[in-house]
PDB file of C-alpha atoms in Angstrom:
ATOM      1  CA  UNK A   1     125.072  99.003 123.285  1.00  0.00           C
ATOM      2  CA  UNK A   2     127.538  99.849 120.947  1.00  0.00           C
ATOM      3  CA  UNK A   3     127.239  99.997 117.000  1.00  0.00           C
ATOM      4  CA  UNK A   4     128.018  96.796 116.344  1.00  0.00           C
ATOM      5  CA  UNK A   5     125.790  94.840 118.932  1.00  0.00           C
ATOM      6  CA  UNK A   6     122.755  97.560 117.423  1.00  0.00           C
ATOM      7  CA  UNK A   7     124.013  95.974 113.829  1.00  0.00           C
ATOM      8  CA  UNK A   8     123.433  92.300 115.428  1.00  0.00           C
ATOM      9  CA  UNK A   9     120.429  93.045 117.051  1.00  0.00           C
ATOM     10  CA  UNK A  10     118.866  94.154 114.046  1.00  0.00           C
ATOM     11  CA  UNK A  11     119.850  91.671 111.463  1.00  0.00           C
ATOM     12  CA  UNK A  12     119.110  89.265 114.138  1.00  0.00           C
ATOM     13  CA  UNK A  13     115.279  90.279 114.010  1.00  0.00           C
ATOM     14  CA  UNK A  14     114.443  89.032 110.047  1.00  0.00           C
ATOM     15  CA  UNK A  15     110.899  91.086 109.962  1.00  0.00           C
ATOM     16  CA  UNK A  16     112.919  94.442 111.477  1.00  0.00           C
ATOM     17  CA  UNK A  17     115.790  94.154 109.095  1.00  0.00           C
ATOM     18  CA  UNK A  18     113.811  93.420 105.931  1.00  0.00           C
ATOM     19  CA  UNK A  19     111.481  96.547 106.772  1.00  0.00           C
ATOM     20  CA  UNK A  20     114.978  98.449 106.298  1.00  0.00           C
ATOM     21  CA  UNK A  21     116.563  96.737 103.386  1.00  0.00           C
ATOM     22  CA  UNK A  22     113.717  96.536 100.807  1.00  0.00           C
ATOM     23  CA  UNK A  23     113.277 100.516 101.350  1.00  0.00           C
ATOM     24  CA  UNK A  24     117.422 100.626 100.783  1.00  0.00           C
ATOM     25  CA  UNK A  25     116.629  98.599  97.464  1.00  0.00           C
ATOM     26  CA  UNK A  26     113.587 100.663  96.442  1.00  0.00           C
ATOM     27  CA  UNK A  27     115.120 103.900  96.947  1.00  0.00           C
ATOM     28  CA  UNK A  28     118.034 103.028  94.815  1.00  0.00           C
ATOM     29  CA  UNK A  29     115.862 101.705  91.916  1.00  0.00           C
ATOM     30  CA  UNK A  30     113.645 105.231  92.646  1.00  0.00           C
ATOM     31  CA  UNK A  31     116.666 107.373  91.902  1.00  0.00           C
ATOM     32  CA  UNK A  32     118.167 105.687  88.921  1.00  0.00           C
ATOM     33  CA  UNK A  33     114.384 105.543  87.211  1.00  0.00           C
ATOM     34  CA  UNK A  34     113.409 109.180  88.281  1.00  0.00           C
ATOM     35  CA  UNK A  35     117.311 110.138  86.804  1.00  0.00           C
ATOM     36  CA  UNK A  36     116.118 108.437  83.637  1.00  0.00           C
ATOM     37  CA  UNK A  37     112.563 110.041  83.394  1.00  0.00           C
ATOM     38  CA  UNK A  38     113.711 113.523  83.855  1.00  0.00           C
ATOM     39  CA  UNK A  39     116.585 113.015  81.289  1.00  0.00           C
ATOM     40  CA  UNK A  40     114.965 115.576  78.428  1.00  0.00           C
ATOM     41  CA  UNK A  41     112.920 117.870  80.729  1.00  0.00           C
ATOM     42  CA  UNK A  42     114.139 121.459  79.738  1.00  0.00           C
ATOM     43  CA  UNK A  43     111.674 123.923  81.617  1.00  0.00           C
ATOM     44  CA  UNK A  44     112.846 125.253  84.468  1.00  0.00           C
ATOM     45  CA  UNK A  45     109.771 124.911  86.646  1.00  0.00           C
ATOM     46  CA  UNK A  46     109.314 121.602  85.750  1.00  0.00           C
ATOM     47  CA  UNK A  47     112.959 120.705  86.694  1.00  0.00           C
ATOM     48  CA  UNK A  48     112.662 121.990  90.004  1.00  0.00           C
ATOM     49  CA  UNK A  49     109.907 119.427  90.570  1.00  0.00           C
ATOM     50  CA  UNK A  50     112.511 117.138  89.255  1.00  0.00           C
ATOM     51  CA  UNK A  51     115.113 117.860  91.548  1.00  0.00           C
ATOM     52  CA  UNK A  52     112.938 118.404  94.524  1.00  0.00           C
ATOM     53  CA  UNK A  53     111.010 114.915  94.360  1.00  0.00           C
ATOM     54  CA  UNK A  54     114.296 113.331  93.360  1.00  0.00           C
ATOM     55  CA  UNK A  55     115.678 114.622  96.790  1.00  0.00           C
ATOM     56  CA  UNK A  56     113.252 112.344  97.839  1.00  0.00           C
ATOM     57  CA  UNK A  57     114.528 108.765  97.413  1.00  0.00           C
ATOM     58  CA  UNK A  58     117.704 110.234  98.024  1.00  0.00           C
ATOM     59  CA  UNK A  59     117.373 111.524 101.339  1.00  0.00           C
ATOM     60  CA  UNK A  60     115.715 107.733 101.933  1.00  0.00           C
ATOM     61  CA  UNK A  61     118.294 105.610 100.964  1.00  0.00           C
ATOM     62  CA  UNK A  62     121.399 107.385 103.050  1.00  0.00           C
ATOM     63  CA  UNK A  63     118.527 107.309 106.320  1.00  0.00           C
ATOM     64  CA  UNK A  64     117.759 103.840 105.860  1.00  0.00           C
ATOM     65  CA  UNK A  65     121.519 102.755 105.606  1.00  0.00           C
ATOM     66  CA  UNK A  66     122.345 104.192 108.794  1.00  0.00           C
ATOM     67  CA  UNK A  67     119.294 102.629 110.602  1.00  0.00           C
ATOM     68  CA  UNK A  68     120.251  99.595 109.012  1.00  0.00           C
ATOM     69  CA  UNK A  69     123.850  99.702 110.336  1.00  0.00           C
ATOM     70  CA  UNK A  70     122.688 100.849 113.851  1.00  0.00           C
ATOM     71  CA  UNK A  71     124.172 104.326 113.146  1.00  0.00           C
ATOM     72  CA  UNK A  72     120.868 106.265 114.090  1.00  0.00           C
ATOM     73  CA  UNK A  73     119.365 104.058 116.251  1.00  0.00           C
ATOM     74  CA  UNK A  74     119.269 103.443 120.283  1.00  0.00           C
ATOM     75  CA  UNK A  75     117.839 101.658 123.442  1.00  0.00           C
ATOM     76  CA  UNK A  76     116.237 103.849 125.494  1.00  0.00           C
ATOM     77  CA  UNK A  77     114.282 103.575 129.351  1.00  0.00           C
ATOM     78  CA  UNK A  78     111.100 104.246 128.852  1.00  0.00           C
ATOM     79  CA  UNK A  79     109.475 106.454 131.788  1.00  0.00           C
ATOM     80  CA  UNK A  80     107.535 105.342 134.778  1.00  0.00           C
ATOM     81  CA  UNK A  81     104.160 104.409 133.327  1.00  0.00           C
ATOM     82  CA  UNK A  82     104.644 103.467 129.904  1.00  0.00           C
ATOM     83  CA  UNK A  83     103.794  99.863 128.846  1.00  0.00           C
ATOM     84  CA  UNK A  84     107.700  99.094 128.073  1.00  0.00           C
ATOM     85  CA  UNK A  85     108.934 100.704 131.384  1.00  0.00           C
ATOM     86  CA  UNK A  86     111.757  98.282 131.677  1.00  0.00           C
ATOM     87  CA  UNK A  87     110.792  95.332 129.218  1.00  0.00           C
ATOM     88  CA  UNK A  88     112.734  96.018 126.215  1.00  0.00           C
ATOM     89  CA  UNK A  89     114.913  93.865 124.346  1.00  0.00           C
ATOM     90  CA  UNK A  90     118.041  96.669 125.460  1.00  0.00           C
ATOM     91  CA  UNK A  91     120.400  96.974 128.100  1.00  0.00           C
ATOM     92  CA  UNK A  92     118.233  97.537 131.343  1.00  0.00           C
ATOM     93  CA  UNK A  93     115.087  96.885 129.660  1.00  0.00           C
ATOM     94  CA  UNK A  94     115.590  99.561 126.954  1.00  0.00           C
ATOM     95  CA  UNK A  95     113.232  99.870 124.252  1.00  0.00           C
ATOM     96  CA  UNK A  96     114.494  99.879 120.761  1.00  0.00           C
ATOM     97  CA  UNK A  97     114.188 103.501 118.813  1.00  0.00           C
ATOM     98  CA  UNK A  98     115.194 104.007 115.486  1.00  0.00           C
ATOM     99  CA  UNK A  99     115.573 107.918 116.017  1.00  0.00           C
ATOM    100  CA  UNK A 100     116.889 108.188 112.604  1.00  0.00           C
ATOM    101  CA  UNK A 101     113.418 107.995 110.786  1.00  0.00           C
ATOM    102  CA  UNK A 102     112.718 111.341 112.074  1.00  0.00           C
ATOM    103  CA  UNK A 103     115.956 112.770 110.387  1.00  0.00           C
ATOM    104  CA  UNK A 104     114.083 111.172 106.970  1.00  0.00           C
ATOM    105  CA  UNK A 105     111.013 112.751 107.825  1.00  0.00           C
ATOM    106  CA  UNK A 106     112.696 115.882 108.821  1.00  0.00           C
ATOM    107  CA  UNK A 107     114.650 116.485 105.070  1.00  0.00           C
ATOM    108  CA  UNK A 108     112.247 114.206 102.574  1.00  0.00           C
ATOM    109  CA  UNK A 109     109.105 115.451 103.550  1.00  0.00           C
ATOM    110  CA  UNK A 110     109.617 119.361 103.153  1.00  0.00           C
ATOM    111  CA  UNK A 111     110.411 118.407  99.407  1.00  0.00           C
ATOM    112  CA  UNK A 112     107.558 116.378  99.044  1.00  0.00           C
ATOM    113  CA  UNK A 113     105.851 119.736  99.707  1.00  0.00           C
ATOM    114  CA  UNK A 114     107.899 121.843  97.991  1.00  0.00           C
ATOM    115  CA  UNK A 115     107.176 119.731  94.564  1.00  0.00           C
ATOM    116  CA  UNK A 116     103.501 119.473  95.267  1.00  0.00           C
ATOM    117  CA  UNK A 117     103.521 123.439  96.113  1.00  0.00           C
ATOM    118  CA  UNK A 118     105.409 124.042  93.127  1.00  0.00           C
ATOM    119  CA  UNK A 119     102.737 122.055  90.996  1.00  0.00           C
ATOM    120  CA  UNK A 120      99.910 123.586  92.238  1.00  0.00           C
ATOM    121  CA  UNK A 121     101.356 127.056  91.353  1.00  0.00           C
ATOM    122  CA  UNK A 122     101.402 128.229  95.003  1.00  0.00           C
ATOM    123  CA  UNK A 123     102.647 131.506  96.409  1.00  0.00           C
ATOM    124  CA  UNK A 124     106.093 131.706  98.611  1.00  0.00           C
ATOM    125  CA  UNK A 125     104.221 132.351 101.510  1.00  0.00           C
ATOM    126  CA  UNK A 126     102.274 129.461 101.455  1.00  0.00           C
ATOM    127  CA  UNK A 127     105.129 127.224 100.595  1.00  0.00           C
ATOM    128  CA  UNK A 128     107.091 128.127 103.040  1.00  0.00           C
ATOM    129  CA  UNK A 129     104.465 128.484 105.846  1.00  0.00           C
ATOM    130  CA  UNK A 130     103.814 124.392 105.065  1.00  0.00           C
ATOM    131  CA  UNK A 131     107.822 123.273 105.220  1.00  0.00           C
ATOM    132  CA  UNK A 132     108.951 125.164 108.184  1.00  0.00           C
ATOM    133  CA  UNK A 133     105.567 123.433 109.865  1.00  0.00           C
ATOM    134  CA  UNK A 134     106.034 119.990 108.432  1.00  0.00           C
ATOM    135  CA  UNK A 135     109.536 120.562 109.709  1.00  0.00           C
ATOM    136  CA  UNK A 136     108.048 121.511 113.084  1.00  0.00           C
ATOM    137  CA  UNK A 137     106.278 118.445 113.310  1.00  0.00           C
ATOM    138  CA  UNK A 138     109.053 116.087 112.438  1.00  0.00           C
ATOM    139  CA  UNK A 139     111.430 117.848 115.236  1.00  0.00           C
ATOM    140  CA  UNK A 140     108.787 117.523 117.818  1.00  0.00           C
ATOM    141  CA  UNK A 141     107.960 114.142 117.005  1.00  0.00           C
ATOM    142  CA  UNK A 142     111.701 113.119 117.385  1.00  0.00           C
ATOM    143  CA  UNK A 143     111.516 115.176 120.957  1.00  0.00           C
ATOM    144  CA  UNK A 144     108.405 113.021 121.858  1.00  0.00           C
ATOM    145  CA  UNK A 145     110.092 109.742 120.958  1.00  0.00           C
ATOM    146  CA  UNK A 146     113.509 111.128 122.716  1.00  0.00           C
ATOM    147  CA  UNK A 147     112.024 112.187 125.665  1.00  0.00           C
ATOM    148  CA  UNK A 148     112.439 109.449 128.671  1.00  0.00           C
ATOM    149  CA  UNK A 149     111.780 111.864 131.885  1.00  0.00           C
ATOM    150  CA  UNK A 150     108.387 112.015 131.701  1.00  0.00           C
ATOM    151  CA  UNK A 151     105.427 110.020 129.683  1.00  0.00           C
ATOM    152  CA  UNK A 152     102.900 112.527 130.149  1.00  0.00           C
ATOM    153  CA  UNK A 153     105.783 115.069 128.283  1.00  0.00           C
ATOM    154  CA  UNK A 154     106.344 112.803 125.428  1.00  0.00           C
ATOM    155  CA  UNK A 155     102.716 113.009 124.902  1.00  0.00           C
ATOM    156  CA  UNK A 156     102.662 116.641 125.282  1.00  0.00           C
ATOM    157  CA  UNK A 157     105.662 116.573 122.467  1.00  0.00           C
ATOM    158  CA  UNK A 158     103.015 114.012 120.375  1.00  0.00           C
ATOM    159  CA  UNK A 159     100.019 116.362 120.389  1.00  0.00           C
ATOM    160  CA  UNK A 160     103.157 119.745 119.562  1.00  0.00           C
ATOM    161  CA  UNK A 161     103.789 117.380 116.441  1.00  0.00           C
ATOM    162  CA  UNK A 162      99.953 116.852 115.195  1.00  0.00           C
ATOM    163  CA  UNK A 163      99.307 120.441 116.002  1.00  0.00           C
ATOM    164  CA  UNK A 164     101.947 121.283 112.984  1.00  0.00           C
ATOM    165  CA  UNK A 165     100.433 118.499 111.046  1.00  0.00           C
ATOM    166  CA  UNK A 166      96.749 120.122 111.102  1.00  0.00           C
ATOM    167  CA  UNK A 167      98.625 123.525 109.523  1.00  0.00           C
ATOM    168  CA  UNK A 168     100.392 121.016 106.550  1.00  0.00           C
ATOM    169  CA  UNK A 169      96.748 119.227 106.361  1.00  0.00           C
ATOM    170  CA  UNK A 170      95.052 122.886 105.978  1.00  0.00           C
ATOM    171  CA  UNK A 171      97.835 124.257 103.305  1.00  0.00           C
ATOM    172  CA  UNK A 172      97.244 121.028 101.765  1.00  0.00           C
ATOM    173  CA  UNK A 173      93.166 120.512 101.527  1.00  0.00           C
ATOM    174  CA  UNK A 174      92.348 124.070 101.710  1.00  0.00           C
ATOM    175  CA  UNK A 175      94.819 126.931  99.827  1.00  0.00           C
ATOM    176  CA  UNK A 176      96.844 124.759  97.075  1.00  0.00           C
ATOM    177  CA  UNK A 177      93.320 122.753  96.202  1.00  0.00           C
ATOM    178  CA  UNK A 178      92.517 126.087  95.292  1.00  0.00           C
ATOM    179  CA  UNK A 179      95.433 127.368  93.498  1.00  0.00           C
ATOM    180  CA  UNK A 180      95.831 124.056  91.714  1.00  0.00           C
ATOM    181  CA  UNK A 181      92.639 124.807  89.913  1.00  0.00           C
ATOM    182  CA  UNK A 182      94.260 128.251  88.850  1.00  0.00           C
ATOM    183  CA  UNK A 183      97.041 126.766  87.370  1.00  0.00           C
ATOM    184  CA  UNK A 184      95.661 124.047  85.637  1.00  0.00           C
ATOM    185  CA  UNK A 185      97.042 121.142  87.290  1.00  0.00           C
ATOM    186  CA  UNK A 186      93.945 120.345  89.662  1.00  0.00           C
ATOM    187  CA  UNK A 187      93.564 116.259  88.462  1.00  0.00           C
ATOM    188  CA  UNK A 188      97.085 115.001  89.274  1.00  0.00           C
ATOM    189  CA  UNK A 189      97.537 117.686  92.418  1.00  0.00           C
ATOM    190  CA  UNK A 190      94.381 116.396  93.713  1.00  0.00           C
ATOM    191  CA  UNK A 191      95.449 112.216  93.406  1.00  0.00           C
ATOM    192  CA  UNK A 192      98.596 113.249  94.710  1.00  0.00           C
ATOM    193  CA  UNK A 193      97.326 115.490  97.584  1.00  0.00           C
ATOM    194  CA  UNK A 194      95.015 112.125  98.427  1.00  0.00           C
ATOM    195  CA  UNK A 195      96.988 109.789  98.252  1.00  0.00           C
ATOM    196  CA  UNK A 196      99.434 112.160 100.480  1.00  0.00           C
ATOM    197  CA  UNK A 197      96.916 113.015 103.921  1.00  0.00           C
ATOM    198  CA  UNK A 198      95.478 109.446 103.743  1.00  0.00           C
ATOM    199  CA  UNK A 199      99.032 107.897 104.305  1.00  0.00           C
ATOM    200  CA  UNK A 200     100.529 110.839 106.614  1.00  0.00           C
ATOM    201  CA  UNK A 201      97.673 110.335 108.760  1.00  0.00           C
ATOM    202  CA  UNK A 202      99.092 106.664 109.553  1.00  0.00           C
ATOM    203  CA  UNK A 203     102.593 107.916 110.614  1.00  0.00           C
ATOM    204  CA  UNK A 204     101.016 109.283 113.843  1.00  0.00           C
ATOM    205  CA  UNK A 205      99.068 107.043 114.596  1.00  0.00           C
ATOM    206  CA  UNK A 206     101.225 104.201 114.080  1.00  0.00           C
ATOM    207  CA  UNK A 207     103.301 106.017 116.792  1.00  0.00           C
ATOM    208  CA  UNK A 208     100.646 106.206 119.173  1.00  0.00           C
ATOM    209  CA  UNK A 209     100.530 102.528 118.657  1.00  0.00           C
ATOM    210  CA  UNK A 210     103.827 101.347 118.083  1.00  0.00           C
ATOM    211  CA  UNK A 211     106.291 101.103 120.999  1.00  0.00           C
ATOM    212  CA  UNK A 212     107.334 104.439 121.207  1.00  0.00           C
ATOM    213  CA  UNK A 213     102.909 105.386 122.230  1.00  0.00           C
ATOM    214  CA  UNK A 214     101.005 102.464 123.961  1.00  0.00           C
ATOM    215  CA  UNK A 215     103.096  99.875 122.122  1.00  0.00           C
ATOM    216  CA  UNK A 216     100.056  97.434 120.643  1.00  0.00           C
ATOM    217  CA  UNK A 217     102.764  96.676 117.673  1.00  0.00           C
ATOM    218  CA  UNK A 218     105.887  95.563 118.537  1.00  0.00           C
ATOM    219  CA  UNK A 219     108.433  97.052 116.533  1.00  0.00           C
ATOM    220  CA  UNK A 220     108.911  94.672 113.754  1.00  0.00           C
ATOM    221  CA  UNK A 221     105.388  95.495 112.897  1.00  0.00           C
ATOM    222  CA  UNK A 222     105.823  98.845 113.279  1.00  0.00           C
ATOM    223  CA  UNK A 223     108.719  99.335 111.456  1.00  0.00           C
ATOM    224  CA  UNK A 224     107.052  97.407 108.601  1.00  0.00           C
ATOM    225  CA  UNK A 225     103.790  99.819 108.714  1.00  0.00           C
ATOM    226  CA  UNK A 226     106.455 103.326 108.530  1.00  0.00           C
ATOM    227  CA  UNK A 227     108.339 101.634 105.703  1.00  0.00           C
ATOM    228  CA  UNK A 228     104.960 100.843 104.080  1.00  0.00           C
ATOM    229  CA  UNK A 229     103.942 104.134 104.220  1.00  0.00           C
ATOM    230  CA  UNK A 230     107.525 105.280 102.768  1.00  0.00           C
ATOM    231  CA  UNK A 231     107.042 103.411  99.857  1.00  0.00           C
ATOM    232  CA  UNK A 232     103.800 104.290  98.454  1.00  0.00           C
ATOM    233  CA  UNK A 233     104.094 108.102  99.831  1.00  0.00           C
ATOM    234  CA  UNK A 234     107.429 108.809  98.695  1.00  0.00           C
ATOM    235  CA  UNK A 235     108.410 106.359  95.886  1.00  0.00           C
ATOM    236  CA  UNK A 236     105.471 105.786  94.318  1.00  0.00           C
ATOM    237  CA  UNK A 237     103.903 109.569  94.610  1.00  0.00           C
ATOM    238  CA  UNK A 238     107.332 110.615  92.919  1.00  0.00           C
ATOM    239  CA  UNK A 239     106.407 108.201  90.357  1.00  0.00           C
ATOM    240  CA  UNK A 240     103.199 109.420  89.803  1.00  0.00           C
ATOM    241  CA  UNK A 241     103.900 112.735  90.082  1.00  0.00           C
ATOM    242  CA  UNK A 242     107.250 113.002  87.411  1.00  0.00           C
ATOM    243  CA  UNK A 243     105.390 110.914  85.377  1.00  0.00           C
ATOM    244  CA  UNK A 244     102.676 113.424  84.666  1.00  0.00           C
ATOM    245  CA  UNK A 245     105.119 116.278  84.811  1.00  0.00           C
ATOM    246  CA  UNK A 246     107.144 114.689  81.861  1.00  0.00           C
ATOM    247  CA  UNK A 247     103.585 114.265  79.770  1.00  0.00           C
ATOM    248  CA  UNK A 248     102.780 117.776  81.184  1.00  0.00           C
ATOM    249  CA  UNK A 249     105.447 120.127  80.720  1.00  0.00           C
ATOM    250  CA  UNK A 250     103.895 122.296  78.748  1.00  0.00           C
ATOM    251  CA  UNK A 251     101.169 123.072  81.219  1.00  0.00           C
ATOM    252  CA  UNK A 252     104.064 123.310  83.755  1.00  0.00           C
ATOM    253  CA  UNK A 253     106.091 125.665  81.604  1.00  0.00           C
ATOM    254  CA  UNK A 254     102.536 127.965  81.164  1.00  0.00           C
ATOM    255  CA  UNK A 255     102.613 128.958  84.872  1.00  0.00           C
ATOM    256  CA  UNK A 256     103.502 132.412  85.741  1.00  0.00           C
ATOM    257  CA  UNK A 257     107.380 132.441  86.497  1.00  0.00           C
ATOM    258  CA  UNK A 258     108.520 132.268  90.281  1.00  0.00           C
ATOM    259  CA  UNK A 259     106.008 130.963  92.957  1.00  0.00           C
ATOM    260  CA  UNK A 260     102.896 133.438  92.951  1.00  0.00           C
ATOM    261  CA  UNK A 261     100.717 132.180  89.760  1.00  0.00           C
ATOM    262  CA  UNK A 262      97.711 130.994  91.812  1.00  0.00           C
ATOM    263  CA  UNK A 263      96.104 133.667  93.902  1.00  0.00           C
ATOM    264  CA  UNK A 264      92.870 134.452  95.929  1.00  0.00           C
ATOM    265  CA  UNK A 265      92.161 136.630  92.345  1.00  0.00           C
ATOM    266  CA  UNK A 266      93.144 133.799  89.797  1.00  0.00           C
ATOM    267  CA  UNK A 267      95.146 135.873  87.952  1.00  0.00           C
ATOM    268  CA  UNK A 268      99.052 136.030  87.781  1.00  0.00           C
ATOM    269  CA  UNK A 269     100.397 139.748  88.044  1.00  0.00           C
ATOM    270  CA  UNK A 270     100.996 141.569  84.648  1.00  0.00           C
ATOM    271  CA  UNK A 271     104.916 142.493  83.734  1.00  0.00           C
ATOM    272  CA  UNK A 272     105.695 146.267  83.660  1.00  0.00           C
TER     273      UNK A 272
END
């Protein structure tokens, strides 16, 4: 199909192409209030939570316009065995994928981390260990929705993806838990870090529901469940989250400069 007939097949389906639009609307009114908030934040620290979680509705709105044009969306076959072998809505019974959300996933969620890593007063090494494998998961759960050769191989990409999702869940409940108490910062880090797992852990299953698993939900309803999920983990967490930065900064300013106040010691290394 080209563009065009993707753009007409979506606005065609009213529950589909509201799912896209309200998050389009949502993340624009996200950036101009999170703009506003941050608008007489001075320390550094507590800017880079600014920019980070402001890379968040950002990254949304450009994703969602180009599923909503049919840009990053396609029909694919679904392999022998799956329910949607050859029932779609597409051309030879191809089942609609919106591909893009995995490019979201892919560029939001790392910053999601990176500001929740940067609150807690986490080291480098932690940090970066949790983006490159929340980036790992997003790319392998684009290669299990891509891949139409085989069902039991996009199932084998699936359970690639939730393997990287148990190290993010572990970095998440385990190490910056603790260095959030070190730095001070243990109430909002632990709402945040909550209300974070609890919705992440619908985004696979959803999948493994949705069309692109054992398609229960058509994908209307599925659509509506991701963009759900968007909302309240990326719009309203950033809300939540600058908010308390802005009546925080002081606390945020206190940390030790760079990324290695909170360690296994509790104590941030002494200048020279």
């Amino acid at each position: 199909m080209t563009q065009t007939e993707m753009f007409q097949f979506i606005q065609g389906n009213t529950l589909l192409s509201a799912s896209l639009w309200v998050n389009i609307a949502l993340a624009g009114l996200s950036i101009l209030l999170f703009v506003y908030m941050g608008r007489n934040v001075e320390d550094p620290r507590a800017q880079l939570i600014f920019v980070a979680t402001l890379m968040v509705p950002l990254v949304s709105i450009s994703s969602y316009t180009g599923l909503v044009s049919g840009l990053t969306v396609s029909f694919l076959e679904m392999p022998a065995g799956h329910a949607l072998a050859g029932a779609g809505a597409g051309p030879e019974g191809g089942v609609f994928t919106p591909w893009g959300r995995y490019l979201t996933w892919a560029f939001s969620t790392p910053m999601i981390l990176v500001a929740l890593g940067l609150l807690a007063g986490s080291n480098i090494t932690k940090l970066f260990t949790a983006v490159v494998a929340d980036v790992g998961m997003c790319i392998t759960g684009l290669a299990a929705a891509l891949t139409t050769s085989s069902l039991l191989l996009r199932w084998v990409w699936y359970a690639i993806s939730c393997a990287f999702f148990v190290v993010v869940l572990y970095i998440l409940l385990a190490e910056w838990s603790q260095d959030a108490e070190v730095a001070g910062t243990a109430d909002i880090f632990n709402t945040l870090k909550v209300l974070t797992v609890v919705l992440w852990l619908g985004y696979p299953i959803f999948w493994a529901l949705g069309a692109e698993g054992i398609a229960v939900l058509d994908i209307a309803v599925t659509s509506w469940a991701y963009s759900g999920m968007d909302i309240i983990a990326k719009y309203l967490f950033a809300f939540l989250l600058l908010r308390w930065v802005v009546n925080n900064e002081r606390t945020v300013a206190d940390m030790a400069s760079g990324l290695g106040s909170a360690s296994a010691g509790g104590a941030a290394p002494a200048d020279d």
